[in-house]
Short mmCIF file of C-alpha atoms in Angstrom, two decimals:
data_model
loop_
_atom_site.label_atom_id
_atom_site.label_comp_id
_atom_site.label_asym_id
_atom_site.label_seq_id
_atom_site.Cartn_x
_atom_site.Cartn_y
_atom_site.Cartn_z
CA UNK A 1333 3.12 21.78 23.20
CA UNK A 1334 3.59 18.29 21.81
CA UNK A 1335 3.14 17.63 18.10
CA UNK A 1336 1.94 14.12 18.97
CA UNK A 1337 -1.53 13.73 20.48
CA UNK A 1338 -3.57 10.70 21.45
CA UNK A 1339 -7.33 10.30 21.54
CA UNK A 1340 -9.66 7.61 22.77
CA UNK A 1341 -9.46 4.44 20.71
CA UNK A 1342 -5.64 4.44 20.62
CA UNK A 1343 -5.39 6.96 17.77
CA UNK A 1344 -2.10 8.85 17.58
CA UNK A 1345 -2.09 12.08 15.56
CA UNK A 1346 0.97 14.00 14.35
CA UNK A 1347 0.13 17.51 13.17
CA UNK A 1348 3.39 19.13 12.12
CA UNK A 1349 5.64 18.29 9.17
CA UNK A 1350 6.40 14.82 7.80
CA UNK A 1351 7.15 11.55 9.54
CA UNK A 1352 10.27 9.98 8.05
CA UNK A 1353 11.02 6.32 8.73
CA UNK A 1354 14.46 5.13 7.64
CA UNK A 1355 14.08 1.50 8.75
CA UNK A 1356 11.52 -1.18 7.90
CA UNK A 1357 7.99 -0.46 9.12
CA UNK A 1358 6.14 -3.60 10.20
CA UNK A 1359 2.39 -3.57 10.76
CA UNK A 1360 1.01 -6.67 12.46
CA UNK A 1361 -2.70 -5.97 11.96
CA UNK A 1362 -4.02 -8.74 9.67
CA UNK A 1363 -7.44 -7.30 8.82
CA UNK A 1364 -8.70 -8.13 5.32
CA UNK A 1365 -9.54 -5.15 3.14
CA UNK A 1366 -13.23 -4.95 2.30
CA UNK A 1367 -13.31 -1.27 1.26
CA UNK A 1368 -10.96 1.69 0.94
CA UNK A 1369 -11.68 2.59 4.57
CA UNK A 1370 -11.51 -0.86 6.18
CA UNK A 1371 -8.15 -2.63 6.11
CA UNK A 1372 -4.99 -3.09 8.14
CA UNK A 1373 -3.66 0.10 6.50
CA UNK A 1374 -5.79 2.88 5.03
CA UNK A 1375 -4.44 5.95 3.25
CA UNK A 1376 -6.56 9.04 2.58
CA UNK A 1377 -4.32 10.39 -0.19
CA UNK A 1378 -2.39 8.82 -3.02
CA UNK A 1379 0.34 6.22 -2.68
CA UNK A 1380 3.65 6.41 -4.49
CA UNK A 1381 5.95 3.39 -4.62
CA UNK A 1382 9.41 3.92 -6.05
CA UNK A 1383 10.53 0.27 -6.05
CA UNK A 1384 8.81 -3.08 -6.57
CA UNK A 1385 5.57 -4.08 -4.88
CA UNK A 1386 4.34 -7.60 -4.14
CA UNK A 1387 0.66 -8.32 -3.59
CA UNK A 1388 0.10 -11.65 -1.84
CA UNK A 1389 -3.56 -12.06 -2.73
CA UNK A 1390 -6.20 -10.13 -4.68
CA UNK A 1391 -5.76 -6.69 -6.19
CA UNK A 1392 -8.97 -4.73 -6.73
CA UNK A 1393 -8.89 -1.45 -8.65
CA UNK A 1394 -11.88 0.86 -8.33
CA UNK A 1395 -10.84 3.28 -11.06
CA UNK A 1396 -8.59 3.43 -14.09
CA UNK A 1397 -5.64 1.02 -14.11
CA UNK A 1398 -2.66 1.95 -16.28
CA UNK A 1399 0.11 -0.59 -16.75
CA UNK A 1400 3.48 0.53 -18.05
CA UNK A 1401 4.65 -2.67 -19.68
CA UNK A 1402 8.40 -3.21 -19.42
CA UNK A 1403 8.25 -6.96 -19.89
CA UNK A 1404 5.33 -7.86 -22.14
CA UNK A 1405 6.21 -11.59 -22.14
CA UNK A 1406 5.77 -11.90 -18.35
CA UNK A 1407 2.46 -10.01 -18.49
CA UNK A 1408 1.22 -12.26 -21.31
CA UNK A 1409 2.23 -15.39 -19.38
CA UNK A 1410 0.41 -14.09 -16.30
CA UNK A 1411 -2.85 -13.52 -18.16
CA UNK A 1412 -2.55 -16.87 -19.97
CA UNK A 1413 -2.27 -18.69 -16.61
CA UNK A 1414 -5.07 -16.74 -14.94
CA UNK A 1415 -7.75 -16.75 -17.63
#
């Protein structure tokens, strides 16, 4: 039997193991995020990012936000410009 299944509404489900993508993944859905369950990409679990991340617009945090400050001067300049 196939590990990939489709359901109505164009949902594709993979039920065995991990999906590993070694090239760039491009998602063309441009939906604005209005909640944790409505956006172009939604993730039920945590998200780990091992390299840099760029946010092009707003960043909303619904819980605790911990910043590990490696460059305090840049952070200070950011808050000075945005407050």
